Coordinates of N, CA, C and O and ligand atoms in Angstrom, one line a residue:
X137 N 88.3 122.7 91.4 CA 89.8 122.5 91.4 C 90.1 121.6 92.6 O 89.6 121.9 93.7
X138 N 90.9 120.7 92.5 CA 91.4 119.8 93.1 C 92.6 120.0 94.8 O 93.8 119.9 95.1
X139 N 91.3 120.2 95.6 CA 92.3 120.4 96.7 C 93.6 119.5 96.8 O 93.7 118.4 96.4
X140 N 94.7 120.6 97.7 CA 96.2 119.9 98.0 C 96.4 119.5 99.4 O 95.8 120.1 100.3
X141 N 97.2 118.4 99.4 CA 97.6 118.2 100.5 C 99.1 117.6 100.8 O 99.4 116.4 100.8
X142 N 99.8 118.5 100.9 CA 101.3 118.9 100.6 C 101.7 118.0 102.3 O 101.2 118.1 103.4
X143 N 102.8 117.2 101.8 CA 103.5 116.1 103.0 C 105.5 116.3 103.0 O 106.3 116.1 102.1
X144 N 105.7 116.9 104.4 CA 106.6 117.2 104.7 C 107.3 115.5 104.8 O 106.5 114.5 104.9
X145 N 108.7 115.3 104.7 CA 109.2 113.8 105.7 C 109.2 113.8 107.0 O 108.4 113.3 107.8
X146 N 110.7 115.0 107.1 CA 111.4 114.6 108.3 C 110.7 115.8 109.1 O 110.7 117.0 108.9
X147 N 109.8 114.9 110.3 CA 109.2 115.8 111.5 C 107.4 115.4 111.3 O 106.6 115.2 112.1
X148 N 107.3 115.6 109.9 CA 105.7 114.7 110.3 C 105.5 113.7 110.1 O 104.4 113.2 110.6
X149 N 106.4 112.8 109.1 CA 106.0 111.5 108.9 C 107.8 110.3 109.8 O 108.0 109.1 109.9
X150 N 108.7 111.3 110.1 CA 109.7 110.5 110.4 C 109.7 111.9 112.0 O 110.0 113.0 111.6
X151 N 109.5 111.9 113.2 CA 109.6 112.2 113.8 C 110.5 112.2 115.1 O 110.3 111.7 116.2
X152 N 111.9 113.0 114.4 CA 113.1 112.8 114.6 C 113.2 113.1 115.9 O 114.0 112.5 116.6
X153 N 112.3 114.0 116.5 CA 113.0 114.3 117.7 C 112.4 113.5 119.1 O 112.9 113.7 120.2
X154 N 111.2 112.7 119.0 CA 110.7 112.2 119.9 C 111.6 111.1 120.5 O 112.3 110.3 119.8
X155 N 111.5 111.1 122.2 CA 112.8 110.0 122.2 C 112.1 109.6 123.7 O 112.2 110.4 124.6
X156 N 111.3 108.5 123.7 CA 111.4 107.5 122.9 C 110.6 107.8 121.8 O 109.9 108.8 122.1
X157 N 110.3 107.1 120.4 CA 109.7 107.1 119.5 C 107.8 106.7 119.9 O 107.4 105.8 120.7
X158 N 107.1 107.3 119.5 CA 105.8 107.1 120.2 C 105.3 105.3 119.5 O 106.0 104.8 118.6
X159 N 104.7 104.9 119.8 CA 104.1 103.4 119.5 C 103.6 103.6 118.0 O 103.3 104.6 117.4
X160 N 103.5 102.3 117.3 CA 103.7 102.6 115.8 C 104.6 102.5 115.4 O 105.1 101.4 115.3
X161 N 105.3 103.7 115.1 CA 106.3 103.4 114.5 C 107.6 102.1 114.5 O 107.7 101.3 115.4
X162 N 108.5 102.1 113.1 CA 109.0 101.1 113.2 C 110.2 101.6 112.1 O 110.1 102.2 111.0
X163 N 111.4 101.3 112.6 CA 112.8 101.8 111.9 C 112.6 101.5 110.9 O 111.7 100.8 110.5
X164 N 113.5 102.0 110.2 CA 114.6 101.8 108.9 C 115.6 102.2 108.6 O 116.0 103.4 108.7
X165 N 116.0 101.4 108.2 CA 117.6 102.1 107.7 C 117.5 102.4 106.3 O 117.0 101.5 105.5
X166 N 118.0 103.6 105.9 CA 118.2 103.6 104.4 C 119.4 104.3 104.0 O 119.9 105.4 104.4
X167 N 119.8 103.2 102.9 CA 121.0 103.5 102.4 C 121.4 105.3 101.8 O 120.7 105.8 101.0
X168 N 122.1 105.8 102.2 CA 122.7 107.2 101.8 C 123.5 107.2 101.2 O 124.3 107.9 101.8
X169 N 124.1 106.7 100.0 CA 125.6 107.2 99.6 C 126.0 105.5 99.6 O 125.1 104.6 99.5
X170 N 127.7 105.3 99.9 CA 128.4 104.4 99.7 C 128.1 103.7 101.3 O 127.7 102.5 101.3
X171 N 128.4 104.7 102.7 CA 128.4 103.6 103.5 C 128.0 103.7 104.6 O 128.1 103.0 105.6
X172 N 127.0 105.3 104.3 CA 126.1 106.1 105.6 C 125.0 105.6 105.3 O 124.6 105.4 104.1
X173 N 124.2 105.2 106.6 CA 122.9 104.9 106.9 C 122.0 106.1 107.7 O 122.4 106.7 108.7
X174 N 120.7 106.1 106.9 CA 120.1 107.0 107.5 C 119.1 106.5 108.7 O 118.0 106.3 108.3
X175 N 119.3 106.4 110.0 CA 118.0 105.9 110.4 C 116.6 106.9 110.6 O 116.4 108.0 111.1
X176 N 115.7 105.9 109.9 CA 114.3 107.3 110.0 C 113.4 106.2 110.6 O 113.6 105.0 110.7
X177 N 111.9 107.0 111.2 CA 111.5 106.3 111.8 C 109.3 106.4 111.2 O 108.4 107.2 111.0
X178 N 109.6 105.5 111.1 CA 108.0 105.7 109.8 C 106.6 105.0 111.1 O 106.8 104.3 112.0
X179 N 105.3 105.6 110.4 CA 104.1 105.0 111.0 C 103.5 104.1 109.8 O 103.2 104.9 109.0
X180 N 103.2 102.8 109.4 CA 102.7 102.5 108.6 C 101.6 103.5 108.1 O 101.5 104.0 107.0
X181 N 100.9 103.6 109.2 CA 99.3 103.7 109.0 C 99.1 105.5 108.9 O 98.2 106.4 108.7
X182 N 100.1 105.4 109.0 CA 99.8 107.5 108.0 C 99.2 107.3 106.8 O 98.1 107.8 106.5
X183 N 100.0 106.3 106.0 CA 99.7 106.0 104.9 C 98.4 105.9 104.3 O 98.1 106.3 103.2
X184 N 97.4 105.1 105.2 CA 96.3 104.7 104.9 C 95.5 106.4 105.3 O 94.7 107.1 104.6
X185 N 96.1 106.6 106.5 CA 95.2 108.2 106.9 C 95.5 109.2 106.0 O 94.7 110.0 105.5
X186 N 96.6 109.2 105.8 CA 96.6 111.0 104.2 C 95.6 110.1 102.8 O 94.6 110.7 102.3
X187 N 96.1 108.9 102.6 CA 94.7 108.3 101.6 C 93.7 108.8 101.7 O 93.2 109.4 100.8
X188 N 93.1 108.5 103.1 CA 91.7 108.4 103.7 C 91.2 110.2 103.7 O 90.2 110.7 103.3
X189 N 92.2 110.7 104.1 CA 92.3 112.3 103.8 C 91.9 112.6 102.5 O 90.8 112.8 102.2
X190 N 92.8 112.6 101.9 CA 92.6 112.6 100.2 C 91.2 112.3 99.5 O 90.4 113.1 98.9
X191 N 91.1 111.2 99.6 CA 89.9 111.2 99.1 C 88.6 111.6 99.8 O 87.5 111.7 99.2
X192 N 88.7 111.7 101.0 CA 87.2 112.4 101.7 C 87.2 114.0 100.9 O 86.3 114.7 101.1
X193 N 88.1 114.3 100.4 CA 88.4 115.9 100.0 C 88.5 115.9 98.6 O 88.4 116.9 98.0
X194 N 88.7 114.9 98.0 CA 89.0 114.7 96.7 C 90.1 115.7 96.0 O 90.0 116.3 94.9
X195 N 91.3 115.4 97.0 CA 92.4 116.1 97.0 C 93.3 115.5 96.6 O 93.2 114.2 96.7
X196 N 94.5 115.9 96.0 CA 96.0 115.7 95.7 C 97.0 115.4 96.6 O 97.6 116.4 96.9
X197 N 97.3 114.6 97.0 CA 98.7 114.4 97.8 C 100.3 114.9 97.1 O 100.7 114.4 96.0
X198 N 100.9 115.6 97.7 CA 102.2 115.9 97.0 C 103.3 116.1 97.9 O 103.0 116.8 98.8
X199 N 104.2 115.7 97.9 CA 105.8 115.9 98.6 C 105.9 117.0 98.3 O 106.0 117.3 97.1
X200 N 106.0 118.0 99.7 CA 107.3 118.5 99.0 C 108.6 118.8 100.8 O 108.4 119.4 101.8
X201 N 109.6 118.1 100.2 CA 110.7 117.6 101.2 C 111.9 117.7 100.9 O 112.0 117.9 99.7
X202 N 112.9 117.7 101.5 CA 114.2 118.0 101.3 C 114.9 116.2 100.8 O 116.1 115.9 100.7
X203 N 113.7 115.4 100.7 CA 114.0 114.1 100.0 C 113.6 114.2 98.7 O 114.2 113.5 98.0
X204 N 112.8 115.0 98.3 CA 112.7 115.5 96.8 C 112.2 114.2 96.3 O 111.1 113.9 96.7
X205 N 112.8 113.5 95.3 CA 112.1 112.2 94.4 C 112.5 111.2 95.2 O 111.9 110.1 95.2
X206 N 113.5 111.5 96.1 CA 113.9 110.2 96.9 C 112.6 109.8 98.0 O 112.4 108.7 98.6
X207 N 111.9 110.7 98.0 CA 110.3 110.6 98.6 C 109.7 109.2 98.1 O 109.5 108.2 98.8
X208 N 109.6 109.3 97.1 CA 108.6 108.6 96.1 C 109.3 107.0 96.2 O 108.5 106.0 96.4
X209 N 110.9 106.8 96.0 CA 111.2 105.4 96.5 C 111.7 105.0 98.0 O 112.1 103.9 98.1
X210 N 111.6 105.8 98.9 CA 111.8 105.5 100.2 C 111.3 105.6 101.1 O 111.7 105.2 102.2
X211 N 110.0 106.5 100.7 CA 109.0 106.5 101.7 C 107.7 105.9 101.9 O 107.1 105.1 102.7
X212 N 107.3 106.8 100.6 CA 106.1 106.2 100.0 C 105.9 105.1 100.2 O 105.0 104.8 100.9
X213 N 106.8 104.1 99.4 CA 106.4 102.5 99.6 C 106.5 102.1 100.6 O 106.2 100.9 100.7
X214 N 107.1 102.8 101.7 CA 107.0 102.1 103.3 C 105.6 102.4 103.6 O 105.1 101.5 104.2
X215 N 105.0 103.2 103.3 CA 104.0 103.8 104.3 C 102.4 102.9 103.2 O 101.3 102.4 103.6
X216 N 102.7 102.9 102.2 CA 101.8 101.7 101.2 C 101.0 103.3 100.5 O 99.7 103.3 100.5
X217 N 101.9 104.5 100.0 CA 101.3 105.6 99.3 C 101.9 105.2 97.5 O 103.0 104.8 97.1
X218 N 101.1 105.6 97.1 CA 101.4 105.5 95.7 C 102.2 106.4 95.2 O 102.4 107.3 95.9
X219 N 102.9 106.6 93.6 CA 103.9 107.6 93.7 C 103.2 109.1 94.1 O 102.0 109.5 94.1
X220 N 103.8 109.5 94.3 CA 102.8 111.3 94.3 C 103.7 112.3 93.9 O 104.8 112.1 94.2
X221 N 103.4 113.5 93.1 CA 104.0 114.5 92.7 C 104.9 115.0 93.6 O 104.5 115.2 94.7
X222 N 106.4 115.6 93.2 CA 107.0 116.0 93.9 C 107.5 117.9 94.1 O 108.3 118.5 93.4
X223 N 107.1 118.2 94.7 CA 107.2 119.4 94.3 C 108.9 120.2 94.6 O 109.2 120.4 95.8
X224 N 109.4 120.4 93.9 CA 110.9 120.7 93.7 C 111.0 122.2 94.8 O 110.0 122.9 94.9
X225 N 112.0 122.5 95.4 CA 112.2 123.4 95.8 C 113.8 124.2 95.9 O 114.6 123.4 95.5
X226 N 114.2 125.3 96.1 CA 115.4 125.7 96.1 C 115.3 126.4 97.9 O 114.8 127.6 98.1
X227 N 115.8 125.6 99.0 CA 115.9 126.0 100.2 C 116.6 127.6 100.3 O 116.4 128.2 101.3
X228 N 117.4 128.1 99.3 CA 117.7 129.5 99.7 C 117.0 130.5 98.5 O 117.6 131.5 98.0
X229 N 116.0 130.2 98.5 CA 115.2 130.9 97.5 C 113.8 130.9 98.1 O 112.9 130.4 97.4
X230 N 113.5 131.3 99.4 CA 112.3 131.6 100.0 C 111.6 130.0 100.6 O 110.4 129.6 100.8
X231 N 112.9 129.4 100.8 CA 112.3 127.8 101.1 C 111.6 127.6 100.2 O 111.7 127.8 99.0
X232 N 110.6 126.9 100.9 CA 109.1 126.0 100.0 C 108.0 126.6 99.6 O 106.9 126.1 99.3
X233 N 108.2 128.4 99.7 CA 107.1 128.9 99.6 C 106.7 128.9 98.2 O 105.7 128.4 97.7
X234 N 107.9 129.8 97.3 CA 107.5 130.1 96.3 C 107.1 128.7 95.7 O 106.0 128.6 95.3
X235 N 107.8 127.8 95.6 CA 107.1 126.6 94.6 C 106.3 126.0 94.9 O 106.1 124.9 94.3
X236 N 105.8 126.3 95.9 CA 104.3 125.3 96.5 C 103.3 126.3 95.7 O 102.3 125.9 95.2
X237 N 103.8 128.1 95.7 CA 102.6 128.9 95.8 C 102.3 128.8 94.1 O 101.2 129.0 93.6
X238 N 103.7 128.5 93.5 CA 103.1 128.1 91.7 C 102.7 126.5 91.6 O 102.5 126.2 90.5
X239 N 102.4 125.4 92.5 CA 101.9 124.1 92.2 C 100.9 124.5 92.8 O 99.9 124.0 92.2
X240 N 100.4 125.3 93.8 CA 98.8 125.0 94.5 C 98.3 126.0 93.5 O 97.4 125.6 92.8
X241 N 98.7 127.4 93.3 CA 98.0 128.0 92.5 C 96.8 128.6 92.9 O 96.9 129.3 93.9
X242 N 95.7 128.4 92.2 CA 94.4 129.1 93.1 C 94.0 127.5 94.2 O 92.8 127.6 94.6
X243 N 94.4 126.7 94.5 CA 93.7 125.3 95.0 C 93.4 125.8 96.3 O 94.1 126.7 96.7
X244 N 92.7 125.3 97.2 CA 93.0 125.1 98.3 C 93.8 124.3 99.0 O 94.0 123.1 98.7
X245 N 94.4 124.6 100.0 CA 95.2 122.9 100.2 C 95.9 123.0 102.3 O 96.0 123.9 103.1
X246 N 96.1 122.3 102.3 CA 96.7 121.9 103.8 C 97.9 121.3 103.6 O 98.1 120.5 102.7
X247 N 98.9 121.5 104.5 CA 100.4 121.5 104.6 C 100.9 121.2 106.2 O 100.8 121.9 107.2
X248 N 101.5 119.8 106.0 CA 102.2 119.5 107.1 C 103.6 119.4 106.9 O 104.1 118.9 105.9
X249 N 104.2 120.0 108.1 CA 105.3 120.4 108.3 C 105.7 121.0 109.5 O 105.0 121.7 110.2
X250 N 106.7 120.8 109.7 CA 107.5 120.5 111.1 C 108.7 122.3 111.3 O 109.2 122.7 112.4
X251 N 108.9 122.9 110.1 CA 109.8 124.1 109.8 C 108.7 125.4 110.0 O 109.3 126.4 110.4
X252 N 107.5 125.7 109.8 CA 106.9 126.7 109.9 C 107.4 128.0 110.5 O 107.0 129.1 110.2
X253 N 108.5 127.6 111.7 CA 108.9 128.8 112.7 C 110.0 129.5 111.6 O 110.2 130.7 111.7
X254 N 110.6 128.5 110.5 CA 111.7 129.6 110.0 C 111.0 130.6 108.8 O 109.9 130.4 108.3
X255 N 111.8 131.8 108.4 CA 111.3 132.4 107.7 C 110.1 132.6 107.6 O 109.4 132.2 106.7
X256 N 109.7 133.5 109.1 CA 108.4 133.9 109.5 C 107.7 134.9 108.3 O 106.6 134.6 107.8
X257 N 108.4 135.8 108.1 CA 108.0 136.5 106.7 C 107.5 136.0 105.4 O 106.4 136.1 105.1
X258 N 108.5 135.2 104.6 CA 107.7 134.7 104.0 C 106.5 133.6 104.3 O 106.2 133.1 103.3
X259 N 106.1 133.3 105.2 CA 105.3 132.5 105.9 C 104.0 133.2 105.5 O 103.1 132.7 104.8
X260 N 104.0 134.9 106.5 CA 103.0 135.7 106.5 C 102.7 135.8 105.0 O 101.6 135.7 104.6
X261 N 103.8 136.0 104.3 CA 103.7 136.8 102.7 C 102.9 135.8 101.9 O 102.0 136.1 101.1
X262 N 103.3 134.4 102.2 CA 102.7 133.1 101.6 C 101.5 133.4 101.7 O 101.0 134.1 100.8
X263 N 100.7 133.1 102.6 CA 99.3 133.0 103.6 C 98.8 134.5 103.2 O 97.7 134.6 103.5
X264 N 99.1 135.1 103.0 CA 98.4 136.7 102.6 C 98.1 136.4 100.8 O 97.1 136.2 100.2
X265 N 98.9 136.5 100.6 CA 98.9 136.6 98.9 C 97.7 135.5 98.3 O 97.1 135.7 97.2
X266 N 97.4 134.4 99.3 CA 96.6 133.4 99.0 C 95.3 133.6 99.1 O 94.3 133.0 98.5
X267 N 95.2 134.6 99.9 CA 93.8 134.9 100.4 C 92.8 135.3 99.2 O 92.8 136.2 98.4
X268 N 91.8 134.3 99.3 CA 90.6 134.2 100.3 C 91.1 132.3 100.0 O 90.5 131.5 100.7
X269 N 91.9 131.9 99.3 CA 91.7 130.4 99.4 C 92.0 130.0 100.7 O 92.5 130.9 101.4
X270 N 91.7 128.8 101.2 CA 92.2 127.7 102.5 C 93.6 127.6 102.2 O 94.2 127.4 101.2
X271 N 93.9 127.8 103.5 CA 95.6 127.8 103.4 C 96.0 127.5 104.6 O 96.3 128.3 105.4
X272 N 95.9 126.0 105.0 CA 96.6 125.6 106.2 C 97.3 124.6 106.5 O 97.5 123.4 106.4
X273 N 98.0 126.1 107.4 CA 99.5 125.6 107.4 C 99.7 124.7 108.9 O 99.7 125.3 109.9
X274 N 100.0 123.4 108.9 CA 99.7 122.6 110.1 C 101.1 122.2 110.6 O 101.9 121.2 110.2
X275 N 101.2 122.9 111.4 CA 102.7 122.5 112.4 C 102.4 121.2 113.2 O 101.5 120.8 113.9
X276 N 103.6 120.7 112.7 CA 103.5 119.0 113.4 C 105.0 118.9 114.1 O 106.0 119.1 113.4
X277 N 104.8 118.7 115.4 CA 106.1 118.7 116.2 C 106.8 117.5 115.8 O 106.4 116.4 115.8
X278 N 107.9 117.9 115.5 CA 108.8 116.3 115.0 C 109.3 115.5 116.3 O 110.3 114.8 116.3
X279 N 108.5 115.9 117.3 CA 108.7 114.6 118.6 C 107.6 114.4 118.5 O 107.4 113.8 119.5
X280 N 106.4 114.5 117.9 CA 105.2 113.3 117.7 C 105.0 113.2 116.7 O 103.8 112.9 116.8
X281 N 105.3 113.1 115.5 CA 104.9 113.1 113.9 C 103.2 113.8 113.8 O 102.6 114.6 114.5
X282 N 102.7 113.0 112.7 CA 101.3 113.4 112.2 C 100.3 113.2 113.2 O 100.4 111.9 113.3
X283 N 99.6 113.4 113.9 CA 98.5 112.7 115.1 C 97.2 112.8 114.5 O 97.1 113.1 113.3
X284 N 96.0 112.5 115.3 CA 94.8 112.5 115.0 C 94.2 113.7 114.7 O 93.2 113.9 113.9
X285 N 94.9 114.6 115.5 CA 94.6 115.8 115.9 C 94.9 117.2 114.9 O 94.2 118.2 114.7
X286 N 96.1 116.7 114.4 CA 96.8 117.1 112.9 C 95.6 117.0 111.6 O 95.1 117.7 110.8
X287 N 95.5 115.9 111.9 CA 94.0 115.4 110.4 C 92.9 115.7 111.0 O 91.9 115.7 110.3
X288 N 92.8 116.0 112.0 CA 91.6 116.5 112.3 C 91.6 118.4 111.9 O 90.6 118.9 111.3
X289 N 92.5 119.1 112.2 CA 92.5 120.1 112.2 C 92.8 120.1 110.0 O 92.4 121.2 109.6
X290 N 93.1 119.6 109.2 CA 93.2 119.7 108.3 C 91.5 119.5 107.8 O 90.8 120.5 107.5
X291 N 91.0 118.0 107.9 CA 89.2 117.9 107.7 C 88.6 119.3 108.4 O 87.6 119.8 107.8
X292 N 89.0 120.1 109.4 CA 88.6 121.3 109.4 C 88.5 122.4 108.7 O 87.5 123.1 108.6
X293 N 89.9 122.6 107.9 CA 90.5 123.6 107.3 C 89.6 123.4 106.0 O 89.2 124.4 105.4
X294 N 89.3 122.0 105.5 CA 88.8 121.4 103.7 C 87.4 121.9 104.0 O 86.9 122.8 103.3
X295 N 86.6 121.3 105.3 CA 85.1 121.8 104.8 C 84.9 122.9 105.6 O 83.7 123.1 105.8
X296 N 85.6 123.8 106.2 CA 85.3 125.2 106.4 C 85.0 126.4 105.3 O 84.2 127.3 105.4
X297 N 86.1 126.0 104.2 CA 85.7 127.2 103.3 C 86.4 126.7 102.3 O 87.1 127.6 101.8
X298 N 86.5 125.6 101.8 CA 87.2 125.5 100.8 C 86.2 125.6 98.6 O 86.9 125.5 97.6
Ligands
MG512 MG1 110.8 118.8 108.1

């Protein structure tokens, strides 16, 4: 079965709160609506590294973000990722647990994301119910986005016991 590797936006790949923005990165504005601009702030070269991820694991890349499909045309093609599955969520319905926990299924998979601290419970309940598969959950501070250190601890998580 096809390991996952679930990609948050805002905090690991746009890392809102770092000020200054760490090297790499490089703006964008994107259109919101009629006359709001969003500024986010992207690393090209994530792109190449969750790839590079993916296939050393022969894993799945999938969104799942509060950009939802808007992932797939405003991010994606910044970062040079191809479309990827989106995984749909209802934020007052247990956040992102429940519908990650019906797309991963029995898979193994690794998850970055920047929210881990809310709804500590369902957090534990996620990560229990999963057991014995690989289930990691990789907090990425959204004042540094994704680091080396991040994919490093994921390549941990795939050939430890997956
Ligand atoms: Mg986030």
């Amino acid at each position: 079965m096809k390991p996952l590797i679930l990609v948050d936006v805002d905090g690991p790949l746009n890392p809102w709160a770092a000020h200054p923005k760490p090297p790499n990165y490089r703006l964008f504005e994107i259109k919101v609506g009629w006359r709001r601009k969003l500024r986010i702030w992207l690393d090209p070269d994530h792109g190449d590294q969750l790839r590079q991820l993916a296939e050393e694991f022969g894993a799945e890349l999938a969104w799942v973000t509060t950009w939802m499909h808007r992932a797939n045309v405003e991010i994606g093609p910044r970062l040079g990722l191809p479309e990827l599955k989106v995984i749909e969520f209802h934020a007052e319905q247990g956040w992102k647990y429940p519908a990650v926990a019906r797309y991963a299924y029995g898979r193994p998979l690794v998850w970055f994301d920047d929210d881990f601290g809310l709804h500590r419970d369902r957090n534990r309940e996620f990560v229990h119910k999963r057991q014995p598969l690989t289930t990691a959950l990789i907090h990425v501070d959204p004042a540094t986005g994704i680091t080396g250190q991040h994919l490093g601890e994921a390549r941990k998580a795939f050939s430890g016991n997956s």
